[in-house]
Coordinates of C-alpha atoms and ligand atoms in Angstrom, one line a residue:
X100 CA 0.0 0.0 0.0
X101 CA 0.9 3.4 -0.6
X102 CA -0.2 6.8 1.2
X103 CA 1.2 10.4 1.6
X104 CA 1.0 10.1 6.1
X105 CA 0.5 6.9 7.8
X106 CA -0.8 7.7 11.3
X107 CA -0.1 5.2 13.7
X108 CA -2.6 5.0 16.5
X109 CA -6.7 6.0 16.4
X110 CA -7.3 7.8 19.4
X111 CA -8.1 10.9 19.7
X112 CA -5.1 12.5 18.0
X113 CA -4.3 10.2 15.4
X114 CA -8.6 10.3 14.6
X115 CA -8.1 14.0 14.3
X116 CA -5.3 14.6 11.9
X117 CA -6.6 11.8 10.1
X118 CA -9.6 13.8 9.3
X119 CA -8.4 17.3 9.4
X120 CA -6.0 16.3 6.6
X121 CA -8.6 14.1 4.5
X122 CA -10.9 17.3 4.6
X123 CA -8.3 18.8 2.5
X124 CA -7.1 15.9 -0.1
X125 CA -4.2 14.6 1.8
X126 CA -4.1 10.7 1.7
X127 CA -3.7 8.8 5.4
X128 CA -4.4 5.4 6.6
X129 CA -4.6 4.8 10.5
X130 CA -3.5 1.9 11.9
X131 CA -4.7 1.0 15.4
X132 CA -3.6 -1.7 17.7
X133 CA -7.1 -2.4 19.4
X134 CA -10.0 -2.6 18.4
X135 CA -13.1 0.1 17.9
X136 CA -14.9 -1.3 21.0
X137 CA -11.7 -1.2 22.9
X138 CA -11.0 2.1 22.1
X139 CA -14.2 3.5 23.1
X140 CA -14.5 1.4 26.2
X141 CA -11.5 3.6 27.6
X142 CA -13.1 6.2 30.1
X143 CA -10.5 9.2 30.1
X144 CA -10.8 13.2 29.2
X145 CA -14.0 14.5 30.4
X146 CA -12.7 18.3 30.3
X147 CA -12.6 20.4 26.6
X148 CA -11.1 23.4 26.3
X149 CA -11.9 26.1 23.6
X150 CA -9.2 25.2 22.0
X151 CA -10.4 21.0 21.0
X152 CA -13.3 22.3 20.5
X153 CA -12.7 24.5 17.5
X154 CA -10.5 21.8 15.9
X155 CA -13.3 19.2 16.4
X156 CA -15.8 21.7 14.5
X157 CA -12.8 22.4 12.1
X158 CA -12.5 18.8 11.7
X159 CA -16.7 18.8 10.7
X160 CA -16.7 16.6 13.7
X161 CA -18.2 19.2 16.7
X162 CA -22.3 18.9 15.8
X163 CA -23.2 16.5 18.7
X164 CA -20.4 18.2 21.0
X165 CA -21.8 21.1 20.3
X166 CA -25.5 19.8 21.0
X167 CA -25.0 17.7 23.9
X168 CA -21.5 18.8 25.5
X169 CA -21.5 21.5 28.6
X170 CA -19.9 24.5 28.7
X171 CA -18.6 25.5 32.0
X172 CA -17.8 28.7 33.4
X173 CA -16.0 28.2 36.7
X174 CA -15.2 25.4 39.1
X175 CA -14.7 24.8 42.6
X176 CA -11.8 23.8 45.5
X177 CA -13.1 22.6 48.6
X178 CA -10.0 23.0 51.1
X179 CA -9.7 23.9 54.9
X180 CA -13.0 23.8 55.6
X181 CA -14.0 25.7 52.6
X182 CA -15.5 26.0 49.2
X183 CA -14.0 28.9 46.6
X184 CA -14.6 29.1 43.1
X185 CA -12.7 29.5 40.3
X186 CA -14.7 31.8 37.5
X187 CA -13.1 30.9 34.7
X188 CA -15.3 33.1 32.8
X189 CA -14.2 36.4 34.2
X190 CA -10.8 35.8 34.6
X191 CA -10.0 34.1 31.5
X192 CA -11.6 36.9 29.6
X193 CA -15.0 35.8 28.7
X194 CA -13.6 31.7 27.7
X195 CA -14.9 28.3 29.2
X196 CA -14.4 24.5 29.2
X197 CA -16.5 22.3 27.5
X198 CA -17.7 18.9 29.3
X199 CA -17.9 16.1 26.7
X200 CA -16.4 13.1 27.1
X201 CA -13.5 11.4 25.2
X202 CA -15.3 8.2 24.3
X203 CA -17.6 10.3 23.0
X204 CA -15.6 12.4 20.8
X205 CA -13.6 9.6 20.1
X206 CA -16.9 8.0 18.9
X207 CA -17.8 10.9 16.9
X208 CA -14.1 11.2 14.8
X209 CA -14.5 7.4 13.8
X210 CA -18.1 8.3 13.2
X211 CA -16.6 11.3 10.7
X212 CA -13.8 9.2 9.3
X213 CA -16.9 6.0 8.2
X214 CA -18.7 8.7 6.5
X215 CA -16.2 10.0 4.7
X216 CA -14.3 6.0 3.6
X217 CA -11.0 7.0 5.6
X218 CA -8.9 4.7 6.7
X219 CA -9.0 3.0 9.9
X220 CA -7.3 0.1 10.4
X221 CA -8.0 -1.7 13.4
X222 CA -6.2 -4.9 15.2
X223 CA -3.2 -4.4 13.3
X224 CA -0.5 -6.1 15.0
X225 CA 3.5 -5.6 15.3
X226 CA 3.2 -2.1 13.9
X227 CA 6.6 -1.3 13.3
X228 CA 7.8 2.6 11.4
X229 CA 11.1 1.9 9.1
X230 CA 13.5 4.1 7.3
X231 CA 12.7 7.1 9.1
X232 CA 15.7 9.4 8.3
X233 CA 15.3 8.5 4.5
X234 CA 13.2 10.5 2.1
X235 CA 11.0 7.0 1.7
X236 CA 9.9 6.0 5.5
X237 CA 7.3 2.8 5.5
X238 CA 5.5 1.2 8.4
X239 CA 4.4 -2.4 8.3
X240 CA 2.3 -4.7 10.6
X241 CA 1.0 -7.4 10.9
X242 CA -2.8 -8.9 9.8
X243 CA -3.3 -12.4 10.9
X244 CA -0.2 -14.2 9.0
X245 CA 0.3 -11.4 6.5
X246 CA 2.9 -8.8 6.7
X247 CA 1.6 -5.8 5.5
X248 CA 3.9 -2.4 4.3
X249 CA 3.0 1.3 3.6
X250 CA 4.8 3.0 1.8
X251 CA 4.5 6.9 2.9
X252 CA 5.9 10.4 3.0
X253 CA 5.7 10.6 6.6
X254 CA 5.0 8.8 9.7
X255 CA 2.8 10.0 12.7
X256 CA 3.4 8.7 16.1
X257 CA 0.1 9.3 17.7
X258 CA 0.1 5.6 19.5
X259 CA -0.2 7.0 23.1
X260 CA 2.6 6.8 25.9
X261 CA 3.2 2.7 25.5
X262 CA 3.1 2.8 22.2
X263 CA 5.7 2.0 19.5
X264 CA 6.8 5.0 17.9
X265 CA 9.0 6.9 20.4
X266 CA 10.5 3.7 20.9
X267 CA 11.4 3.4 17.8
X268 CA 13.8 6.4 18.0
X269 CA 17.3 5.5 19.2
X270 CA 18.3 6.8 22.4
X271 CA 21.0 8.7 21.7
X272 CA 18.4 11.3 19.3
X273 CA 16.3 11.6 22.1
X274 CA 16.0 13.0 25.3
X275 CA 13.1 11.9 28.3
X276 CA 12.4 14.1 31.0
X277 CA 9.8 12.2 34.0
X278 CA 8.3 12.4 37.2
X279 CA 6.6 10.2 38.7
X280 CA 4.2 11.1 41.4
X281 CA 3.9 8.6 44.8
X282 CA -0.2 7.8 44.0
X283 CA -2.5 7.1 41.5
X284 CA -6.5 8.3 40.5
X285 CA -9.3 5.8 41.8
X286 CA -12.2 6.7 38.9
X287 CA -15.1 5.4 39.0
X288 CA -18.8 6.0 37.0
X289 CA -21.6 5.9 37.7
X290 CA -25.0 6.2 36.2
X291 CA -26.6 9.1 38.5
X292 CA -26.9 13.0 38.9
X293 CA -23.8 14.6 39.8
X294 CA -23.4 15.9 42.8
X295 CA -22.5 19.4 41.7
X296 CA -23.4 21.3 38.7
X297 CA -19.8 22.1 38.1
X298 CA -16.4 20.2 39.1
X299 CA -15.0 20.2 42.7
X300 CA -11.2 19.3 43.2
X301 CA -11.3 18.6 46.7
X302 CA -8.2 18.9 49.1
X303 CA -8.5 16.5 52.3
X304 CA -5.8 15.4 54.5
X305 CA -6.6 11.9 53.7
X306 CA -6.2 12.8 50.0
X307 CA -7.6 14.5 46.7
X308 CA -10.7 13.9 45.4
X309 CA -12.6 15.2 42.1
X310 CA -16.4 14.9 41.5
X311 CA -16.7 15.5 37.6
X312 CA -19.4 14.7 35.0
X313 CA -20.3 13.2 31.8
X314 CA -24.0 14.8 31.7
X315 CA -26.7 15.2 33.8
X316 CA -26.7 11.9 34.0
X317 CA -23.6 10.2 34.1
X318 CA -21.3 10.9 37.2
X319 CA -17.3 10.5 37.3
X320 CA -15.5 10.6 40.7
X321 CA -11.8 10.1 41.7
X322 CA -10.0 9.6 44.9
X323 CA -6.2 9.7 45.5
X324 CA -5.0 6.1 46.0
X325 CA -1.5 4.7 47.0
X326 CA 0.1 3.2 43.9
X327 CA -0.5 -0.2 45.5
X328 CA -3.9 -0.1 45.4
X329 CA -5.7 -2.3 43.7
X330 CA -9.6 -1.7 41.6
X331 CA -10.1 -5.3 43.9
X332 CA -9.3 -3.0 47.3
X333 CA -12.1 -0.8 46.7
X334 CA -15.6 -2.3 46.7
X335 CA -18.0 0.3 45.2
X336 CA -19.4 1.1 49.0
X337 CA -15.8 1.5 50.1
X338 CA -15.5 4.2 47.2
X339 CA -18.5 6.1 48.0
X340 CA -17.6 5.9 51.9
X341 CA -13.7 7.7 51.0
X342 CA -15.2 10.0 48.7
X343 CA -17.9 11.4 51.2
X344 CA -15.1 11.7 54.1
X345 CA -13.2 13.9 51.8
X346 CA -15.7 16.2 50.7
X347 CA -17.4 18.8 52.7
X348 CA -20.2 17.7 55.3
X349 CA -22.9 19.6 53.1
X350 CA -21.7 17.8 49.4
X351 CA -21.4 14.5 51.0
X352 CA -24.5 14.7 52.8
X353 CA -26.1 15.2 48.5
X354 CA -24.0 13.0 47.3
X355 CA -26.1 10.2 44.7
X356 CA -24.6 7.0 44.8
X357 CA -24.9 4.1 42.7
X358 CA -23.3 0.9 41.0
X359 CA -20.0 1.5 39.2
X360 CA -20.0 0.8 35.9
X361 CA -16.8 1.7 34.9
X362 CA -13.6 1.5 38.0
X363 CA -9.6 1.3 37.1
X364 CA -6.4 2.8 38.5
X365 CA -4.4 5.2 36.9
X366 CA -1.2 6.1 38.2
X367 CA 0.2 10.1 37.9
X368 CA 3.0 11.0 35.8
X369 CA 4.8 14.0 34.2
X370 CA 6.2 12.9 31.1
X371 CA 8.2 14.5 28.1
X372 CA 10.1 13.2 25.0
X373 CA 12.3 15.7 23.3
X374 CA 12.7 16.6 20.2
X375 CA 9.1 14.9 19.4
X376 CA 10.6 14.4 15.7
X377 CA 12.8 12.0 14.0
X378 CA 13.6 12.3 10.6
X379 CA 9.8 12.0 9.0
X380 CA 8.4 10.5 11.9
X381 CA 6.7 13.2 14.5
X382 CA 5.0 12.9 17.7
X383 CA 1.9 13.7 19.2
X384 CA 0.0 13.9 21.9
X385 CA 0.6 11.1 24.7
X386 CA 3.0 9.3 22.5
X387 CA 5.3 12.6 23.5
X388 CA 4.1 13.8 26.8
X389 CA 2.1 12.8 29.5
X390 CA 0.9 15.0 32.7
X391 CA -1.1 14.1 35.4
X392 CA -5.0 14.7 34.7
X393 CA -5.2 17.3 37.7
X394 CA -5.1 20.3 35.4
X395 CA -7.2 18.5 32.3
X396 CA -4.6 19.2 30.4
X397 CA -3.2 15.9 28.5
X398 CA -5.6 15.5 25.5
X399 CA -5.4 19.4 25.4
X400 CA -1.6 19.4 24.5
X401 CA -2.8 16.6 21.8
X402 CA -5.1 19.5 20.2
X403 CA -2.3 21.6 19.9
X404 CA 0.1 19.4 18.4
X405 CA -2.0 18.2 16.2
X406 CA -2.9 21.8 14.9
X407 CA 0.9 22.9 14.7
X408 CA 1.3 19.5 12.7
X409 CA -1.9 19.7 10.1
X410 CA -0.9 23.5 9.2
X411 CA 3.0 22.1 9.2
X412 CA 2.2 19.3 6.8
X413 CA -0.9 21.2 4.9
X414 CA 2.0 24.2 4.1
X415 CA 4.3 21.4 2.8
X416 CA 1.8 19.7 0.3
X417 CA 0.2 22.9 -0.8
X418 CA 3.0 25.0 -0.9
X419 CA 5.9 23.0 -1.0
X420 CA 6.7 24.9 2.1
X421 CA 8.6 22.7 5.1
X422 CA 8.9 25.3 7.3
X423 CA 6.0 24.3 9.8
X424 CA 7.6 20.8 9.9
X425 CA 11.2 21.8 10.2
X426 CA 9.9 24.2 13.3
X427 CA 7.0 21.8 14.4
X428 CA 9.1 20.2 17.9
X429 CA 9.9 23.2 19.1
X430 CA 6.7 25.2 18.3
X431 CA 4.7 22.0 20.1
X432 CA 7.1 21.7 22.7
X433 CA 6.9 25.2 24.0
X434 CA 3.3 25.2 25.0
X435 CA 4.1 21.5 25.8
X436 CA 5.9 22.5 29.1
X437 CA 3.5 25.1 29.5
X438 CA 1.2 22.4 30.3
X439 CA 3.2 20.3 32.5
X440 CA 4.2 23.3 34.9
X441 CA 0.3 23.9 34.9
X442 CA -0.8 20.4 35.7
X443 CA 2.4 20.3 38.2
X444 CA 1.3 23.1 39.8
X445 CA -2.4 22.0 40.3
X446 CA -1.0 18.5 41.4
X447 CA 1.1 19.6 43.6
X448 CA -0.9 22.2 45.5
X449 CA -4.3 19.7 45.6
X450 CA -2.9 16.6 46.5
X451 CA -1.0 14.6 50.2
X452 CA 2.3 14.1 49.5
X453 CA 3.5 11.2 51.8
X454 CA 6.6 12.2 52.5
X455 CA 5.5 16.0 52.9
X456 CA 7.0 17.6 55.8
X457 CA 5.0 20.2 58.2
X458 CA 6.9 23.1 55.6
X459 CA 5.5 22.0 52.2
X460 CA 1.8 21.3 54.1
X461 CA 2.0 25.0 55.1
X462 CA 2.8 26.5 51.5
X463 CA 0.2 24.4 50.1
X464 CA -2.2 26.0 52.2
X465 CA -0.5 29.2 51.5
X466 CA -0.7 28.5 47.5
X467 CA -4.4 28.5 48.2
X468 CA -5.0 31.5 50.5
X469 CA -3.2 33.3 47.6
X470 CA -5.0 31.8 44.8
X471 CA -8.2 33.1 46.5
X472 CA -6.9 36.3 47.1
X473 CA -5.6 37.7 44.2
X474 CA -6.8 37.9 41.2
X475 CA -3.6 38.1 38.9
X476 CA -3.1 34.7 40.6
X477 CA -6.6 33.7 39.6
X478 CA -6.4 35.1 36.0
X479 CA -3.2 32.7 35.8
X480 CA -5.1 29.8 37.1
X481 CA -8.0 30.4 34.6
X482 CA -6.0 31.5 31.6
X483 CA -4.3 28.2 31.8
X484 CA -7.1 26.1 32.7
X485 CA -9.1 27.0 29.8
X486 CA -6.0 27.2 27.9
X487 CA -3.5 28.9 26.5
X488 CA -3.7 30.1 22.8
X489 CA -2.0 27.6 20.2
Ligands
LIG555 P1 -4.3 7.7 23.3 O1 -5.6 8.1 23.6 O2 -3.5 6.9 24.3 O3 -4.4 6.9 21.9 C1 -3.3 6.2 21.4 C2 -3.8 5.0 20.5 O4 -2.7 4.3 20.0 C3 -3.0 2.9 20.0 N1 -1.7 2.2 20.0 C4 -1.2 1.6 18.9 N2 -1.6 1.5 17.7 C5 -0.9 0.8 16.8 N3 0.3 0.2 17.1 C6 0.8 0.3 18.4 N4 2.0 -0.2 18.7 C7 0.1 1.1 19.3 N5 0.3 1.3 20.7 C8 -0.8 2.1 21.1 C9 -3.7 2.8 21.3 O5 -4.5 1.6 21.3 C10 -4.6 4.0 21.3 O6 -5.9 3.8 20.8 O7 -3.4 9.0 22.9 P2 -3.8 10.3 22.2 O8 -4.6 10.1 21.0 O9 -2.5 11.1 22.1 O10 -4.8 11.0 23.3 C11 -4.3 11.5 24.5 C12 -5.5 11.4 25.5 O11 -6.0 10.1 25.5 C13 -5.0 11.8 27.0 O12 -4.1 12.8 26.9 C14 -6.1 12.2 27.9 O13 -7.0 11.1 28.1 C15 -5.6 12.6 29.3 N6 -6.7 12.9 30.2 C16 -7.4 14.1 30.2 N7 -7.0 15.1 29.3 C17 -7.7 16.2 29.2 O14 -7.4 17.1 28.3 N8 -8.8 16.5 30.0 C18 -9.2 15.6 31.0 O15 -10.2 15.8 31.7 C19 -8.4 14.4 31.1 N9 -8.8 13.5 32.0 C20 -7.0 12.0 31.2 C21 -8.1 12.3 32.1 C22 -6.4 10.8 31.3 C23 -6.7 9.8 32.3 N10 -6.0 8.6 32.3 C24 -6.7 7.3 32.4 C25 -4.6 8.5 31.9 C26 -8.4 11.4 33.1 C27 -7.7 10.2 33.2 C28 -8.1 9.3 34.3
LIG556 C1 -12.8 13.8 34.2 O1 -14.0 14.1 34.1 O2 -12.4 12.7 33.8 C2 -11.7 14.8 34.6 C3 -12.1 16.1 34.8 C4 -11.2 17.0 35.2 C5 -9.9 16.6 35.4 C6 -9.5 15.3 35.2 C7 -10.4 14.4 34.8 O3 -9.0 17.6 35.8

């Protein structure tokens, strides 16, 4: 087979440059290790900002988003005995967050992609990229005991943090830069009215805690865990009992609960691969970086590399211009770090540290008397929450 970009990995980044570049005659093919139910059965991103949101309606994918997504003005932080609230509205300058779930974008981007005969491959195995510092790059994999090879201009590694693609670049070209944080996120969902209209982080002694949404009608909550927690330790009632102890009296007390029907584990980590190209393959999204979801900021840093990348690649088969490609790394990885000193920040200020000594506890508290006391500090909070211009 032969294409112009072979995109390895259909989530939601590979999804979307697959269809932001079809909608303007450039040939791809996707090729996805799981399958379509698989994919979708993933509960992640439940937090848009403005930015994904344009590029889904760019990407003539943003109708049911648009119909049935939220938009949110402002959040809260329940700390010290206290509820505050962050109005993203008026200090961002009039922007919001959307609520819309990944699976459900996710399912509206394969949805866009059927309609229009793009190319999704799913269950391909052994995906491997070749060639990539030649002018002629090809990827094969593997479909039951065939070997199959696309030939292509260039290669996009949008196959998430495990995947292959990074891997594929020898270490001495590349440079990883991690932290890993000391506890993981509890999630679970549930089919029943969320306890708040709009999100609560919550800050407790006996550890963070986020009550989020899918819609009116479908609830997501997390609890910080110890890393050696297992979904098996926590029975649904012994979810609900944790999350009500770390939420104030008045929440708890209106807090729906209900049978999970979704629970896993995800552990935090601050992740970044540098530079996110290698001869003509090029990184995105989680394949490159990773932050912990405090700030709701990972598939957020997947919009905007996969906007830098369309206009980088669109410039070079219109124009003949490289350019955007040639300055595509740095461009992505600028706002990049951005990003992880945001979701960094949030993590660190929201969460119990167990090794923290009486010091750090007290500047926590201080980063949130000072948050709720200034509004330059709140403008910073909100401009990056909703997210910083591409
Ligand atoms: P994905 O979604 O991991 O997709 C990569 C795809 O590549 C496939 N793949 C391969 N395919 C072929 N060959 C191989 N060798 C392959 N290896 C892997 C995989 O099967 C998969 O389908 O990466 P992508 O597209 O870059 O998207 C990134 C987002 O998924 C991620 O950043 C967000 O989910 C992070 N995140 C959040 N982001 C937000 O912006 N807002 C949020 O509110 C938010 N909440 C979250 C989150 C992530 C979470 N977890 C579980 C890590 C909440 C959680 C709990
Ligand atoms: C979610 O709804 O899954 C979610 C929302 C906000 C975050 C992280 C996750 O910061």
């Amino acid at each position: 087979m032969k294409t112009s970009v072979c995109i390895i990995g259909g989530g939601p980044s590979g999804l979307m440059l697959s269809q932001l570049l079809h909608l303007k005659g450039i040939q791809n093919i996707v090729l996805e290790r799981q399958s379509r139910e698989y994919v979708l059965g993933r509960i992640r991103a439940g937090v848009l900002e403005h930015g994904f949101a344009e590029l889904m309606r760019e990407a003539q994918c943003g109708e049911r988003m648009d119909r049935e997504g939220e938009i949110h003005d402002g959040f809260l932080i329940a700390h010290d005995g206290k509820l505050d609230r962050v109005d993203l509205h008026k200090y961002s300058g009039g922007s919001s967050v959307m609520v819309y779930g990944q699976t459900e974008l996710t399912r509206d981007l394969y949805e866009a992609r059927d309609r229009m005969k793009g190319a999704v491959i799913h269950n391909a195995e052994d995906v491997q990229p070749h060639d990539l510092s030649s002018a002629k790059p090809y990827v094969t994999y593997r479909s039951g005991d065939d070997i199959v090879r696309i030939d292509c201009d260039f290669v996009i590694g949008a196959d998430g943090f495990h995947g292959v693609s990074r891997k594929s670049i020898p270490k001495d070209k590349i440079t990883e830069y991690e932290k890993v944080y000391p506890f993981g996120w509890l999630g679970v969902l549930s089919r029943t009215k969320p306890v708040s209209p709009e999100l609560i982080y919550a800050k407790h002694e006996r550890g963070f805690a986020l009550c989020s949404m899918r819609s009116q009608v479908l609830s997501r909550y997390y609890i910080q865990v110890p890393l050696t927690d297992t979904v098996e330790d926590w029975p649904d009632d012994a979810f609900w009992a944790e999350l009500k102890r770390r939420l104030p009296a008045d929440i708890a007390a209106k807090l729906i609960t209900g049978p999970s029907i979704e629970k896993s584990i995800a552990p935090l980590r601050s992740f970044v691969a540098e530079p996110m190209r290698h001869g003509n393959l090029f990184l995105a999204g989680d394949a490159a970086h990773i932050v912990p979801p405090t700030g709701a900021r990972g598939l957020n840093s997947a919009a905007s590399d996969i906007y830098y990348l369309y206009h980088a690649l669109l410039a070079h088969y219109q124009q003949g211009d490289r350019t955007g490609l040639d300055n595509y790394s740095a461009k992505a990885l600028a706002r990049v770090w951005k990003a992880q000193r945001f979701s960094w920040w949030m993590t660190t200020m929201l969460h119990t540290f167990p090794d923290a000594i009486g010091y750090d506890q007290k500047l926590q508290q201080t980063d949130l008397e000072y948050l709720f006391s200034s509004e330059k500090a709140m403008g910073s909070l909100a401009e990056n929450y909703v997210g910083l211009p591409f």
